[in-house]
PDB file of C-alpha atoms in Angstrom:
ATOM      1  CA  MET A  14      13.275   8.261  16.980  1.00 82.00           C
ATOM      2  CA  ASP A  15      16.723   7.746  18.450  1.00 89.00           C
ATOM      3  CA  THR A  16      15.188   7.168  21.887  1.00 92.00           C
ATOM      4  CA  HIS A  17      12.573   4.558  20.964  1.00 95.00           C
ATOM      5  CA  ALA A  18      14.762   1.510  21.675  1.00 94.00           C
ATOM      6  CA  ASP A  19      15.930   2.889  25.029  1.00 95.00           C
ATOM      7  CA  LEU A  20      12.377   3.778  26.052  1.00 94.00           C
ATOM      8  CA  LEU A  21      11.020   0.299  25.315  1.00 94.00           C
ATOM      9  CA  ARG A  22      13.982  -1.386  26.983  1.00 93.00           C
ATOM     10  CA  ASP A  23      13.524   0.828  30.060  1.00 95.00           C
ATOM     11  CA  VAL A  24       9.813  -0.046  30.303  1.00 94.00           C
ATOM     12  CA  ALA A  25      10.611  -3.771  30.122  1.00 94.00           C
ATOM     13  CA  GLU A  26      13.383  -3.481  32.732  1.00 94.00           C
ATOM     14  CA  ARG A  27      11.205  -1.519  35.170  1.00 96.00           C
ATOM     15  CA  HIS A  28       7.937  -3.403  34.720  1.00 95.00           C
ATOM     16  CA  GLY A  29       8.819  -6.829  33.393  1.00 94.00           C
ATOM     17  CA  PRO A  30       7.810  -8.431  30.107  1.00 95.00           C
ATOM     18  CA  ILE A  31       5.631  -6.296  27.862  1.00 96.00           C
ATOM     19  CA  GLY A  32       2.317  -7.926  27.002  1.00 97.00           C
ATOM     20  CA  VAL A  33       0.807  -5.427  24.575  1.00 97.00           C
ATOM     21  CA  VAL A  34       2.268  -2.508  22.628  1.00 98.00           C
ATOM     22  CA  VAL A  35      -0.360  -0.139  21.207  1.00 97.00           C
ATOM     23  CA  LEU A  36       0.699   2.367  18.567  1.00 95.00           C
ATOM     24  CA  ALA A  37      -2.001   5.015  18.710  1.00 92.00           C
ATOM     25  CA  PHE A  38      -0.320   8.268  17.795  1.00 92.00           C
ATOM     26  CA  GLY A  39      -0.494  10.416  14.713  1.00 92.00           C
ATOM     27  CA  ILE A  40      -1.452  13.749  13.231  1.00 94.00           C
ATOM     28  CA  LEU A  41      -3.925  14.574  10.503  1.00 92.00           C
ATOM     29  CA  GLY A  42      -2.040  17.630   9.332  1.00 94.00           C
ATOM     30  CA  ASP A  43      -3.351  20.338   7.051  1.00 96.00           C
ATOM     31  CA  GLN A  44      -3.561  19.066   3.482  1.00 96.00           C
ATOM     32  CA  ALA A  45      -3.669  22.531   1.880  1.00 97.00           C
ATOM     33  CA  ARG A  46      -0.610  23.599   3.855  1.00 98.00           C
ATOM     34  CA  ALA A  47       1.227  20.365   3.064  1.00 98.00           C
ATOM     35  CA  GLU A  48       0.778  20.970  -0.666  1.00 97.00           C
ATOM     36  CA  ASN A  49       2.812  24.178  -0.385  1.00 98.00           C
ATOM     37  CA  ASP A  50       4.998  23.495   2.651  1.00 98.00           C
ATOM     38  CA  ALA A  51       7.225  20.466   2.190  1.00 98.00           C
ATOM     39  CA  GLN A  52       8.297  20.543   5.847  1.00 99.00           C
ATOM     40  CA  HIS A  53       4.673  20.238   6.982  1.00 98.00           C
ATOM     41  CA  ALA A  54       4.158  17.290   4.630  1.00 98.00           C
ATOM     42  CA  LEU A  55       7.338  15.683   5.999  1.00 98.00           C
ATOM     43  CA  ASP A  56       6.156  16.265   9.577  1.00 98.00           C
ATOM     44  CA  VAL A  57       2.955  14.331   8.840  1.00 98.00           C
ATOM     45  CA  ILE A  58       4.861  11.528   7.095  1.00 98.00           C
ATOM     46  CA  THR A  59       7.440  11.373   9.898  1.00 98.00           C
ATOM     47  CA  THR A  60       4.818  11.133  12.641  1.00 97.00           C
ATOM     48  CA  ASP A  61       2.328   8.890  10.864  1.00 97.00           C
ATOM     49  CA  PHE A  62       4.792   6.544   9.158  1.00 98.00           C
ATOM     50  CA  LEU A  63       8.501   6.833   9.953  1.00 98.00           C
ATOM     51  CA  ALA A  64       8.189   7.174  13.739  1.00 98.00           C
ATOM     52  CA  GLN A  65       5.749   4.277  13.796  1.00 98.00           C
ATOM     53  CA  VAL A  66       8.129   2.113  11.761  1.00 98.00           C
ATOM     54  CA  SER A  67      10.815   2.905  14.318  1.00 98.00           C
ATOM     55  CA  VAL A  68       8.650   1.982  17.317  1.00 98.00           C
ATOM     56  CA  LEU A  69       7.341  -1.152  15.582  1.00 98.00           C
ATOM     57  CA  THR A  70      10.826  -2.330  14.662  1.00 98.00           C
ATOM     58  CA  HIS A  71      12.150  -1.895  18.203  1.00 97.00           C
ATOM     59  CA  ALA A  72       8.993  -3.277  19.845  1.00 98.00           C
ATOM     60  CA  SER A  73       8.852  -6.341  17.601  1.00 98.00           C
ATOM     61  CA  LYS A  74      12.516  -7.084  18.333  1.00 97.00           C
ATOM     62  CA  LEU A  75      11.841  -6.883  22.074  1.00 97.00           C
ATOM     63  CA  LEU A  76       8.686  -9.034  21.879  1.00 98.00           C
ATOM     64  CA  ARG A  77      10.436 -11.625  19.689  1.00 98.00           C
ATOM     65  CA  ALA A  78      13.175 -11.905  22.321  1.00 96.00           C
ATOM     66  CA  GLN A  79      10.450 -12.484  24.942  1.00 96.00           C
ATOM     67  CA  GLY A  80       8.765 -15.026  22.681  1.00 97.00           C
ATOM     68  CA  SER A  81       5.338 -13.460  23.186  1.00 98.00           C
ATOM     69  CA  GLY A  82       3.304 -10.278  23.063  1.00 98.00           C
ATOM     70  CA  ASP A  83       0.833  -8.337  20.983  1.00 98.00           C
ATOM     71  CA  LEU A  84       1.351  -5.324  18.741  1.00 99.00           C
ATOM     72  CA  VAL A  85      -1.670  -3.160  17.919  1.00 98.00           C
ATOM     73  CA  VAL A  86      -1.108  -0.864  14.952  1.00 98.00           C
ATOM     74  CA  PHE A  87      -3.639   1.847  14.175  1.00 96.00           C
ATOM     75  CA  SER A  88      -3.689   2.467  10.454  1.00 95.00           C
ATOM     76  CA  SER A  89      -6.753   4.026   8.823  1.00 93.00           C
ATOM     77  CA  VAL A  90      -9.207   3.484   6.019  1.00 91.00           C
ATOM     78  CA  ALA A  91      -7.564   6.618   4.572  1.00 91.00           C
ATOM     79  CA  GLY A  92      -4.614   4.428   3.600  1.00 93.00           C
ATOM     80  CA  VAL A  93      -6.676   1.824   1.767  1.00 92.00           C
ATOM     81  CA  ARG A  94      -7.439   4.119  -1.149  1.00 90.00           C
ATOM     82  CA  VAL A  95      -5.768   7.492  -0.832  1.00 93.00           C
ATOM     83  CA  ARG A  96      -7.910  10.439  -1.862  1.00 89.00           C
ATOM     84  CA  ARG A  97      -7.238  13.982  -2.965  1.00 91.00           C
ATOM     85  CA  ALA A  98      -8.631  15.580   0.192  1.00 90.00           C
ATOM     86  CA  ASN A  99      -5.992  14.058   2.498  1.00 92.00           C
ATOM     87  CA  TYR A 100      -3.336  12.389   0.378  1.00 96.00           C
ATOM     88  CA  VAL A 101      -0.413  13.265   2.649  1.00 98.00           C
ATOM     89  CA  TYR A 102      -2.045  11.626   5.679  1.00 96.00           C
ATOM     90  CA  GLY A 103      -3.492   8.829   3.535  1.00 96.00           C
ATOM     91  CA  SER A 104      -0.156   8.004   1.923  1.00 98.00           C
ATOM     92  CA  ALA A 105       1.510   7.780   5.352  1.00 98.00           C
ATOM     93  CA  LYS A 106      -1.216   5.389   6.494  1.00 97.00           C
ATOM     94  CA  ALA A 107      -0.877   3.378   3.265  1.00 97.00           C
ATOM     95  CA  GLY A 108       2.822   2.986   4.005  1.00 98.00           C
ATOM     96  CA  LEU A 109       2.095   2.007   7.604  1.00 98.00           C
ATOM     97  CA  ASP A 110      -0.499  -0.511   6.427  1.00 96.00           C
ATOM     98  CA  GLY A 111       2.035  -2.133   4.100  1.00 97.00           C
ATOM     99  CA  PHE A 112       4.796  -2.158   6.711  1.00 98.00           C
ATOM    100  CA  ALA A 113       2.507  -3.674   9.349  1.00 98.00           C
ATOM    101  CA  SER A 114       1.279  -6.346   6.929  1.00 97.00           C
ATOM    102  CA  GLY A 115       4.831  -7.400   6.111  1.00 98.00           C
ATOM    103  CA  LEU A 116       5.890  -7.260   9.761  1.00 99.00           C
ATOM    104  CA  SER A 117       2.919  -9.436  10.691  1.00 98.00           C
ATOM    105  CA  ASP A 118       4.075 -12.054   8.193  1.00 98.00           C
ATOM    106  CA  SER A 119       7.618 -11.894   9.565  1.00 98.00           C
ATOM    107  CA  LEU A 120       6.320 -12.468  13.104  1.00 98.00           C
ATOM    108  CA  HIS A 121       4.477 -15.658  12.150  1.00 97.00           C
ATOM    109  CA  GLY A 122       5.578 -18.492  14.416  1.00 97.00           C
ATOM    110  CA  SER A 123       7.475 -16.198  16.807  1.00 98.00           C
ATOM    111  CA  GLY A 124       4.794 -16.053  19.501  1.00 98.00           C
ATOM    112  CA  VAL A 125       4.221 -12.372  18.700  1.00 98.00           C
ATOM    113  CA  HIS A 126       0.864 -11.319  17.243  1.00 98.00           C
ATOM    114  CA  LEU A 127       0.150  -8.129  15.291  1.00 99.00           C
ATOM    115  CA  LEU A 128      -3.337  -6.653  14.995  1.00 99.00           C
ATOM    116  CA  LEU A 129      -3.826  -4.054  12.260  1.00 98.00           C
ATOM    117  CA  ALA A 130      -6.749  -1.768  13.139  1.00 97.00           C
ATOM    118  CA  ARG A 131      -8.318   0.280  10.344  1.00 96.00           C
ATOM    119  CA  PRO A 132     -10.786   2.749  11.813  1.00 94.00           C
ATOM    120  CA  GLY A 133     -12.794   5.136   9.727  1.00 88.00           C
ATOM    121  CA  PHE A 134     -13.596   8.613  10.994  1.00 79.00           C
ATOM    122  CA  VAL A 135     -13.175   8.685  14.780  1.00 86.00           C
ATOM    123  CA  ILE A 136     -14.920  11.475  16.656  1.00 84.00           C
ATOM    124  CA  GLY A 137     -12.123  12.690  18.924  1.00 81.00           C
ATOM    125  CA  SER A 138      -9.432  15.289  19.476  1.00 79.00           C
ATOM    126  CA  MET A 139      -7.768  14.625  16.100  1.00 78.00           C
ATOM    127  CA  THR A 140     -11.005  15.397  14.243  1.00 80.00           C
ATOM    128  CA  GLU A 141     -12.294  18.127  16.560  1.00 80.00           C
ATOM    129  CA  GLY A 142     -14.202  20.775  14.622  1.00 79.00           C
ATOM    130  CA  MET A 143     -14.781  18.492  11.629  1.00 78.00           C
ATOM    131  CA  THR A 144     -18.202  17.239  10.572  1.00 81.00           C
ATOM    132  CA  PRO A 145     -18.295  13.490  11.298  1.00 81.00           C
ATOM    133  CA  ALA A 146     -18.259  11.285   8.216  1.00 81.00           C
ATOM    134  CA  PRO A 147     -20.828   8.532   7.699  1.00 81.00           C
ATOM    135  CA  LEU A 148     -20.114   5.401   9.778  1.00 81.00           C
ATOM    136  CA  SER A 149     -18.123   7.394  12.342  1.00 82.00           C
ATOM    137  CA  SER A 150     -17.011   5.836  15.622  1.00 86.00           C
ATOM    138  CA  THR A 151     -16.139   7.079  19.074  1.00 91.00           C
ATOM    139  CA  PRO A 152     -12.858   6.237  20.808  1.00 92.00           C
ATOM    140  CA  ASP A 153     -14.752   3.912  23.180  1.00 94.00           C
ATOM    141  CA  GLN A 154     -16.280   2.017  20.250  1.00 95.00           C
ATOM    142  CA  VAL A 155     -12.850   1.673  18.647  1.00 94.00           C
ATOM    143  CA  ALA A 156     -11.370   0.394  21.915  1.00 96.00           C
ATOM    144  CA  ASP A 157     -14.139  -2.195  22.361  1.00 97.00           C
ATOM    145  CA  VAL A 158     -13.664  -3.546  18.834  1.00 97.00           C
ATOM    146  CA  VAL A 159      -9.866  -3.675  19.197  1.00 98.00           C
ATOM    147  CA  VAL A 160     -10.037  -5.524  22.532  1.00 98.00           C
ATOM    148  CA  ALA A 161     -12.450  -8.071  21.042  1.00 98.00           C
ATOM    149  CA  ALA A 162     -10.180  -8.524  17.999  1.00 98.00           C
ATOM    150  CA  LEU A 163      -7.132  -8.994  20.245  1.00 98.00           C
ATOM    151  CA  ARG A 164      -8.954 -11.698  22.189  1.00 97.00           C
ATOM    152  CA  LYS A 165      -9.714 -13.499  18.910  1.00 98.00           C
ATOM    153  CA  ARG A 166      -6.108 -12.978  17.755  1.00 97.00           C
ATOM    154  CA  ALA A 167      -7.433 -11.419  14.554  1.00 98.00           C
ATOM    155  CA  ALA A 168      -4.907 -10.190  11.997  1.00 98.00           C
ATOM    156  CA  SER A 169      -6.916  -7.080  11.150  1.00 97.00           C
ATOM    157  CA  VAL A 170     -10.092  -5.305  12.103  1.00 97.00           C
ATOM    158  CA  TRP A 171     -12.131  -2.574  10.424  1.00 95.00           C
ATOM    159  CA  ILE A 172     -14.002  -0.116  12.615  1.00 95.00           C
ATOM    160  CA  PRO A 173     -16.888  -0.226  12.096  1.00 91.00           C
ATOM    161  CA  GLY A 174     -16.910  -3.588  10.352  1.00 88.00           C
ATOM    162  CA  THR A 175     -19.213  -2.333   7.606  1.00 89.00           C
ATOM    163  CA  LEU A 176     -16.294  -0.312   6.221  1.00 85.00           C
ATOM    164  CA  ARG A 177     -14.551  -3.462   5.000  1.00 88.00           C
ATOM    165  CA  PRO A 178     -16.997  -4.211   2.150  1.00 82.00           C
ATOM    166  CA  VAL A 179     -17.441  -0.488   1.468  1.00 86.00           C
ATOM    167  CA  PHE A 180     -13.710  -0.037   0.887  1.00 83.00           C
ATOM    168  CA  PHE A 181     -13.479  -3.267  -1.080  1.00 85.00           C
ATOM    169  CA  ALA A 182     -15.959  -1.701  -3.498  1.00 84.00           C
ATOM    170  CA  MET A 183     -14.221   1.694  -3.417  1.00 81.00           C
ATOM    171  CA  ARG A 184     -10.935   0.121  -4.517  1.00 84.00           C
ATOM    172  CA  LEU A 185     -12.708  -1.036  -7.678  1.00 83.00           C
ATOM    173  CA  LEU A 186     -13.932   2.413  -8.712  1.00 85.00           C
ATOM    174  CA  PRO A 187     -12.192   3.928 -11.740  1.00 87.00           C
ATOM    175  CA  GLN A 188      -9.951   6.908 -10.964  1.00 88.00           C
ATOM    176  CA  TRP A 189     -12.165   9.412 -12.793  1.00 88.00           C
ATOM    177  CA  LEU A 190     -15.089   8.481 -10.546  1.00 87.00           C
ATOM    178  CA  TRP A 191     -13.005   8.208  -7.363  1.00 81.00           C
ATOM    179  CA  ARG A 192     -11.697  11.729  -7.963  1.00 85.00           C
ATOM    180  CA  ARG A 193     -15.259  13.083  -7.811  1.00 83.00           C
ATOM    181  CA  MET A 194     -16.205  11.328  -4.580  1.00 79.00           C
ATOM    182  CA  PRO A 195     -16.910  13.583  -1.606  1.00 73.00           C
ATOM    183  CA  ARG A 196     -15.109  12.983   1.635  1.00 62.00           C
TER     184      ARG A 196
END
């Protein structure tokens, strides 16, 4: 994380003003391992939350100084209502969601726009070997939706869009029922 500021500054010096910064990194981790191995849990939290906070802080500072630019932050529906099956990953995404929401508010009027993307299950390398969940997307579908949302200067986007009302309803479920929900 100590090199994030230098990296972004170097990119801007070599290539000129940065138009779009996309934060699309993370790890799912192994929930069962994380419950017994604090270092593994911290590795997931560091990658999926702390490192992203670092990049976002440095990138937003650089874009503010330019007076323009877009930040695309990939959170996840897993952070909207954290569940037993992946609470380490989900809690990191919940933290990222909150940080990005506050950062977006702080950028208002600066010329810098933040798009918070909340995909559901994405069929890709991170989920390789897993059975796709209902309403799954491919990386190409996610990219198409994000590009369209950037063009509209949307504040957030759910992928697919049908997940937004689904998760609105899921947030209303009592804990005893939520606990029994399958993946």
